[in-house]
Coordinates of C-alpha atoms in Angstrom, one line a residue:
X133 CA 0.0 0.1 0.1
X134 CA 1.5 3.4 -1.0
X135 CA 0.5 6.3 1.2
X136 CA 0.0 9.6 -0.5
X137 CA 0.4 11.4 2.8
X138 CA 3.8 10.3 3.2
X139 CA 4.6 11.3 -0.4
X140 CA 3.2 14.6 0.3
X141 CA 5.3 14.9 3.4
X142 CA 8.4 14.1 1.6
X143 CA 7.6 16.7 -0.9
X144 CA 7.0 19.5 1.6
X145 CA 10.4 18.6 3.1
X146 CA 12.0 18.9 -0.3
X147 CA 10.4 22.3 -0.7
X148 CA 12.2 23.5 2.6
X149 CA 15.6 22.2 1.2
X150 CA 15.1 24.6 -2.0
X151 CA 14.3 27.4 0.2
X152 CA 17.2 26.7 2.5
X153 CA 19.7 26.4 -0.3
X154 CA 18.2 29.7 -2.3
X155 CA 18.9 31.5 0.7
X156 CA 22.2 30.1 1.3
X157 CA 23.5 32.0 -1.8
X158 CA 23.4 35.1 0.5
X159 CA 26.6 35.8 2.6
X160 CA 24.5 37.1 5.4
X161 CA 22.7 34.0 5.6
X162 CA 25.3 31.2 5.1
X163 CA 28.4 32.7 6.1
X164 CA 27.2 34.8 9.2
X165 CA 23.7 33.5 10.1
X166 CA 23.5 35.9 13.3
X167 CA 23.3 38.9 10.8
X168 CA 19.8 37.3 9.6
X169 CA 18.5 36.3 13.1
X170 CA 15.0 37.1 11.5
X171 CA 15.2 34.2 9.4
X172 CA 17.4 31.9 11.2
X173 CA 16.2 32.5 14.9
X174 CA 12.6 32.9 14.4
X175 CA 9.7 30.8 13.3
X176 CA 10.7 31.4 9.6
X177 CA 13.4 28.8 10.3
X178 CA 11.0 26.2 9.9
X179 CA 11.3 27.1 6.1
X180 CA 15.1 27.2 6.2
X181 CA 15.5 23.8 8.1
X182 CA 17.3 21.9 5.3
X183 CA 19.0 19.6 7.7
X184 CA 15.7 18.9 9.4
X185 CA 14.2 18.1 6.2
X186 CA 17.0 15.3 5.5
X187 CA 16.4 13.8 8.8
X188 CA 12.6 13.7 7.8
X189 CA 13.8 11.7 4.7
X190 CA 15.5 9.2 6.4
X191 CA 12.9 8.4 9.0
X192 CA 10.3 8.2 6.1
X193 CA 12.8 6.1 4.3
X194 CA 12.7 3.7 7.2
X195 CA 9.0 3.8 7.4
X196 CA 8.3 2.9 3.8
X197 CA 11.2 0.3 3.2
X198 CA 10.0 -1.6 6.4
X199 CA 6.4 -2.1 5.1
X200 CA 7.1 -5.1 2.8
X201 CA 9.2 -6.6 5.4
X202 CA 6.3 -6.6 7.8
X203 CA 3.9 -8.3 5.5
X204 CA 6.4 -11.2 4.9
X205 CA 9.6 -12.5 3.4
X206 CA 11.5 -10.3 1.1
X207 CA 14.5 -11.5 -0.9
X208 CA 17.7 -9.6 -0.3
X209 CA 18.7 -9.4 -4.0
X210 CA 15.5 -8.2 -5.2
X211 CA 15.3 -5.6 -2.4
X212 CA 18.7 -4.1 -3.3
X213 CA 17.9 -4.3 -7.1
X214 CA 15.0 -2.3 -6.7
X215 CA 16.8 0.1 -4.3
X216 CA 19.6 0.8 -6.9
X217 CA 17.3 1.4 -9.6
X218 CA 15.0 3.8 -7.5
X219 CA 18.1 5.8 -6.1
X220 CA 21.0 5.1 -8.3
X221 CA 19.6 5.7 -11.8
X222 CA 18.1 9.1 -11.5
X223 CA 20.8 10.2 -9.2
X224 CA 23.5 9.3 -11.8
X225 CA 21.8 11.1 -14.6
X226 CA 21.5 14.1 -12.2
X227 CA 25.2 14.1 -11.5
X228 CA 26.0 13.9 -15.2
X229 CA 23.9 17.1 -15.7
X230 CA 25.2 18.7 -12.4
X231 CA 29.0 18.3 -13.8
X232 CA 28.0 19.6 -17.2
X233 CA 26.5 22.6 -15.5
X234 CA 29.1 23.3 -13.0
X235 CA 32.0 23.2 -15.7
X236 CA 29.9 25.1 -18.1
X237 CA 28.1 27.8 -15.9
X238 CA 29.9 28.4 -12.8
X239 CA 33.5 27.3 -12.9
X240 CA 34.8 30.6 -11.2
X241 CA 33.7 32.4 -8.0
X242 CA 31.3 35.3 -8.3
X243 CA 31.7 38.4 -6.0
X244 CA 28.6 38.9 -3.7
X245 CA 27.7 35.3 -3.3
X246 CA 28.6 33.1 0.0
X247 CA 31.1 30.6 0.2
X248 CA 28.6 27.8 -0.5
X249 CA 27.8 29.2 -3.8
X250 CA 31.3 29.8 -4.9
X251 CA 32.8 26.2 -4.0
X252 CA 35.7 25.6 -6.5
X253 CA 35.1 23.6 -9.6
X254 CA 37.2 21.4 -11.3
X255 CA 36.9 18.6 -13.9
X256 CA 36.3 15.4 -12.2
X257 CA 39.2 12.8 -12.3
X258 CA 39.1 9.1 -12.7
X259 CA 38.9 8.8 -8.7
X260 CA 36.1 11.2 -8.2
X261 CA 34.1 9.6 -11.1
X262 CA 34.4 6.2 -9.4
X263 CA 33.4 7.3 -6.2
X264 CA 30.4 9.0 -7.7
X265 CA 29.4 5.9 -9.5
X266 CA 29.8 4.0 -6.4
X267 CA 28.0 6.2 -4.1
X268 CA 28.9 4.5 -1.0
X269 CA 32.5 5.7 -0.1
X270 CA 33.9 8.9 1.4
X271 CA 34.5 11.7 -1.2
X272 CA 34.0 15.2 -2.2
X273 CA 30.3 14.4 -2.8
X274 CA 29.2 18.1 -2.5
X275 CA 31.4 19.4 -5.4
X276 CA 28.8 19.4 -8.2
X277 CA 25.3 18.7 -6.4
X278 CA 25.3 19.9 -2.6
X279 CA 22.5 17.1 -1.9
X280 CA 24.8 14.0 -3.2
X281 CA 25.8 13.7 0.7
X282 CA 22.4 12.2 1.9
X283 CA 21.9 9.9 -1.1
X284 CA 25.6 8.5 0.2
X285 CA 23.9 7.3 3.5
X286 CA 20.6 6.4 1.9
X287 CA 22.5 4.0 -0.2
X288 CA 24.9 2.7 2.6
X289 CA 21.8 2.1 4.8
X290 CA 19.8 0.4 2.1
X291 CA 22.5 -2.1 1.7
X292 CA 22.2 -3.2 5.3
X293 CA 18.6 -2.4 5.6
X294 CA 17.3 -5.9 6.1
X295 CA 19.7 -6.6 9.0
X296 CA 18.2 -3.4 10.7
X297 CA 14.8 -4.8 10.2
X298 CA 16.0 -7.7 12.4
X299 CA 16.1 -5.3 15.3
X300 CA 12.1 -5.2 15.2
X301 CA 12.3 -8.7 16.7
X302 CA 13.4 -7.1 20.0
X303 CA 9.8 -6.6 20.6
X304 CA 8.6 -3.6 22.4
X305 CA 9.0 -0.2 20.9
X306 CA 11.2 1.0 23.7
X307 CA 13.8 -1.8 23.3
X308 CA 13.9 -1.3 19.4
X309 CA 14.3 2.7 20.1
X310 CA 17.0 1.8 22.6
X311 CA 19.0 -0.1 19.9
X312 CA 18.6 3.0 17.7
X313 CA 19.9 5.3 20.4
X314 CA 22.7 2.7 20.8
X315 CA 23.6 3.1 17.0
X316 CA 23.8 7.0 17.5
X317 CA 26.1 6.5 20.5
X318 CA 28.1 4.0 18.7
X319 CA 28.8 6.5 16.3
X320 CA 30.3 9.0 19.0
X321 CA 32.7 6.2 20.0
X322 CA 33.6 4.9 16.5
X323 CA 34.5 8.4 15.2
X324 CA 36.8 8.9 17.9
X325 CA 38.9 5.8 17.1
X326 CA 42.4 6.6 15.5
X327 CA 41.8 4.8 12.3
X328 CA 39.4 7.8 11.3
X329 CA 41.9 10.2 11.5
X330 CA 39.3 12.7 12.6
X331 CA 36.9 12.2 10.0
X332 CA 33.4 11.0 11.1
X333 CA 32.0 10.7 7.8
X334 CA 31.5 7.1 7.7
X335 CA 30.9 6.4 11.1
X336 CA 27.8 9.0 10.8
X337 CA 26.4 6.2 8.9
X338 CA 25.7 4.6 12.2
X339 CA 23.8 7.5 13.5
X340 CA 21.5 8.0 10.5
X341 CA 20.7 4.3 10.5
X342 CA 19.2 4.8 13.9
X343 CA 16.7 7.4 12.2
X344 CA 15.7 4.6 9.8
X345 CA 15.0 2.3 12.9
X346 CA 12.7 5.0 14.1
X347 CA 10.7 4.8 10.7
X348 CA 10.7 1.1 11.1
X349 CA 9.0 1.2 14.6
X350 CA 6.7 3.7 13.2
X351 CA 5.7 1.7 10.4
X352 CA 5.0 -1.5 12.7
X353 CA 3.2 0.3 15.5
X354 CA 1.1 3.0 13.4
X355 CA -2.0 1.1 14.0
X356 CA -1.6 1.5 17.6
X357 CA -0.5 5.1 17.3
X358 CA -3.6 5.9 15.3
X359 CA -5.7 4.4 17.9
X360 CA -4.1 6.5 20.5
X361 CA -4.4 9.5 18.3
X362 CA -8.3 9.0 17.7
X363 CA -8.8 9.3 21.8
X364 CA -6.9 12.7 22.2
X365 CA -8.7 15.9 22.9
X366 CA -8.3 18.7 20.6
X367 CA -6.5 20.6 23.2
X368 CA -3.9 17.9 23.6
X369 CA -3.5 17.5 19.6
X370 CA -2.6 21.3 19.7
X371 CA 0.1 20.9 22.2
X372 CA 1.4 18.1 20.1
X373 CA 1.6 20.2 17.2
X374 CA 3.5 23.1 19.3
X375 CA 5.6 20.3 20.5
X376 CA 6.4 19.0 16.8
X377 CA 7.1 22.4 15.7
X378 CA 9.6 23.3 18.4
X379 CA 11.4 20.1 18.0
X380 CA 11.6 20.2 14.4
X381 CA 13.1 23.7 14.5
X382 CA 14.9 23.6 17.8
X383 CA 18.4 24.0 16.2
X384 CA 17.4 27.8 15.8
X385 CA 15.7 28.1 19.2
X386 CA 17.3 25.9 21.7
X387 CA 21.0 26.5 22.3
X388 CA 21.6 27.2 18.5
X389 CA 25.3 28.1 19.0
X390 CA 26.0 25.6 21.8
X391 CA 28.4 22.4 21.5
X392 CA 25.1 20.3 21.8
X393 CA 24.3 20.8 18.2
X394 CA 27.4 18.9 17.4
X395 CA 26.1 16.0 19.3
X396 CA 24.1 13.9 16.7
X397 CA 21.7 12.4 19.0
X398 CA 20.7 15.9 20.3
X399 CA 20.6 17.6 17.3
X400 CA 18.8 15.0 15.1
X401 CA 16.9 13.3 18.1
X402 CA 14.7 16.5 18.9
X403 CA 14.2 16.8 15.3
X404 CA 13.1 13.1 14.8
X405 CA 10.6 13.5 17.6
X406 CA 8.9 16.3 15.5
X407 CA 8.9 13.9 12.4
X408 CA 7.4 11.2 14.3
X409 CA 4.4 13.5 15.3
X410 CA 4.0 15.0 11.9
X411 CA 3.9 11.4 10.4
X412 CA 1.4 10.2 13.1
X413 CA -1.0 13.3 12.5
X414 CA -0.6 12.7 8.7
X415 CA -1.6 9.0 8.6
X416 CA -4.4 9.6 11.1
X417 CA -7.8 11.0 10.5
X418 CA -7.4 14.8 10.4
X419 CA -7.7 17.9 8.4
X420 CA -4.0 17.6 8.0
X421 CA -4.0 14.2 6.6
X422 CA -6.8 15.2 4.2
X423 CA -5.0 18.2 2.9
X424 CA -1.8 16.0 2.3
X425 CA -4.0 14.1 -0.1
X426 CA -4.7 17.2 -2.2
X427 CA -3.6 17.7 -5.6
X428 CA -0.7 20.1 -5.0
X429 CA 1.0 18.5 -2.0
X430 CA 0.8 14.9 -3.8
X431 CA 2.2 16.2 -7.1
X432 CA 5.1 17.7 -5.0
X433 CA 5.6 14.3 -3.2
X434 CA 5.6 12.5 -6.7
X435 CA 8.4 14.9 -8.1
X436 CA 10.2 15.2 -4.7
X437 CA 13.4 13.0 -5.6
X438 CA 13.9 14.9 -8.7
X439 CA 13.2 18.2 -7.0
X440 CA 15.8 17.3 -4.7
X441 CA 18.3 16.2 -7.1
X442 CA 18.1 19.4 -9.5
X443 CA 17.1 22.5 -7.5
X444 CA 20.7 23.3 -6.5
X445 CA 22.1 22.5 -10.0
X446 CA 19.7 24.9 -11.4
X447 CA 19.9 27.6 -8.6
X448 CA 23.6 27.8 -8.9
X449 CA 23.7 27.8 -12.8
X450 CA 21.2 30.8 -12.6
X451 CA 23.0 32.9 -10.1
X452 CA 26.3 32.5 -11.4
X453 CA 25.2 33.4 -14.9
X454 CA 23.1 36.4 -13.8
X455 CA 23.8 37.7 -10.3
X456 CA 24.3 41.3 -10.4
X457 CA 22.2 41.8 -13.7
X458 CA 19.2 40.4 -12.8
X459 CA 17.2 40.7 -9.4
X460 CA 17.8 37.9 -7.0
X461 CA 14.0 37.5 -6.5
X462 CA 13.5 36.8 -10.3
X463 CA 16.5 34.4 -10.2
X464 CA 14.8 32.5 -7.1
X465 CA 11.5 32.5 -9.2
X466 CA 13.1 31.2 -12.3
X467 CA 14.8 28.6 -10.0
X468 CA 11.4 27.4 -8.6
X469 CA 9.8 27.5 -12.3
X470 CA 12.5 25.4 -13.9
X471 CA 13.1 22.9 -11.0
X472 CA 9.5 22.2 -10.9
X473 CA 9.4 21.7 -14.7
X474 CA 12.6 19.6 -14.8
X475 CA 11.6 17.5 -11.8
X476 CA 8.0 16.8 -13.2
X477 CA 10.0 15.8 -16.6
X478 CA 12.7 13.8 -14.8
X479 CA 9.8 11.8 -12.9
X480 CA 8.0 10.7 -15.9
X481 CA 11.0 10.0 -18.2
X482 CA 13.6 8.7 -15.7
X483 CA 12.2 8.0 -12.2
X484 CA 9.0 6.0 -13.4
X485 CA 11.1 3.9 -16.1
X486 CA 13.8 3.3 -13.3
X487 CA 10.9 1.9 -10.9
X488 CA 9.4 -0.3 -13.7
X489 CA 12.9 -1.6 -14.4
X490 CA 13.6 -2.5 -10.8
X491 CA 10.4 -4.5 -10.7
X492 CA 11.2 -6.1 -14.1
X493 CA 14.6 -7.6 -12.9
X494 CA 13.4 -8.5 -9.6
X495 CA 14.7 -11.7 -8.3
X496 CA 12.0 -12.3 -6.0
X497 CA 10.3 -15.2 -7.6
X498 CA 13.5 -16.8 -8.6
X499 CA 14.9 -17.3 -5.1
X500 CA 14.4 -19.9 -2.7
X501 CA 12.6 -19.0 0.6
X502 CA 15.7 -19.2 2.7
X503 CA 17.3 -16.3 0.9
X504 CA 14.4 -14.1 2.1
X505 CA 14.0 -12.2 5.1
X506 CA 10.8 -11.1 6.7
X507 CA 9.0 -10.1 10.0
X508 CA 5.8 -10.8 11.4
X509 CA 3.1 -8.3 12.0
X510 CA 4.4 -8.6 15.8
X511 CA 7.9 -7.7 14.9
X512 CA 9.4 -11.1 15.1
X513 CA 11.5 -12.8 12.7
X514 CA 9.6 -15.2 10.3
X515 CA 11.0 -18.9 10.4
X516 CA 11.2 -19.7 6.9
X517 CA 12.7 -23.0 5.9
X518 CA 13.7 -23.8 2.2

């Protein structure tokens, strides 16, 4: 079963990333955010919460990917083939476009733009090309398209996702969430090992895997959560909404410049609380759920992946070509129009065929039962014999 509401939430999160990057071209926002406190430290920060949106993506991925495993056994090769077709094919085409646009439109810095918008561009060498093709290693993944970093984690975690599903076999929600917290704590320990030489990029996979686990718990226990929601009073629902908004935007509100923001469990944990509440409200009978099934949110949800892949490429190309000659407001408007158009085209021409390809080459029916992993609705591992 496909939940339109979850697609719509993903689309809204993608839109916040677009807004975040659109304002990041301004030195006063990216290089010195305290100068623009009205955007970074007020309720408007919800529109600028780019990292929080990525946390949203990871929790949603955990939710959606867990659903087939909760219904019955799923073959690992089939799962991986579908994930590669779904993520990698649209991604690699977008990267080719991004490299071409970067080299052609913005090889040199432009005065008046932020450091984020003026990152040095060089033609990719064989090693960087290989790293982009593999999409699982540690490399300069933001050179041509700033959003690639999250796809690296998405692909890594997808490769081991069936193992994460087994954590649901721990039973009670608090045990499974305890395992998720343990993964985040393990990241803090592992990144301090001498082997990483001060780089915590690869160990961060453990932390983000914990967000996937949270999504898995929500998927398994959603019927209970919906039942609990139906018994809440209107006043309680309002308080929960406020709690979700505060948690989701806490980076701008609660100790924004403290060292706590460098602790992933604190930084992303509170965001994940807000994300969880949003998901429960979206999948329960409410006006919010009904609104998410509307035409515009559903459309944004459909094109959200391509929207995410192409918006920064288009934005950077436009500002480097026309900044100083065309008002920035018009460049932002042009970015939105072009991104929506390109994303809609990409969805029809690239994403849908990639999804169909994944289904066509699926090995599900060709593998013995012993090659499959699944959980019962209770979260216990199915006993499957060949």
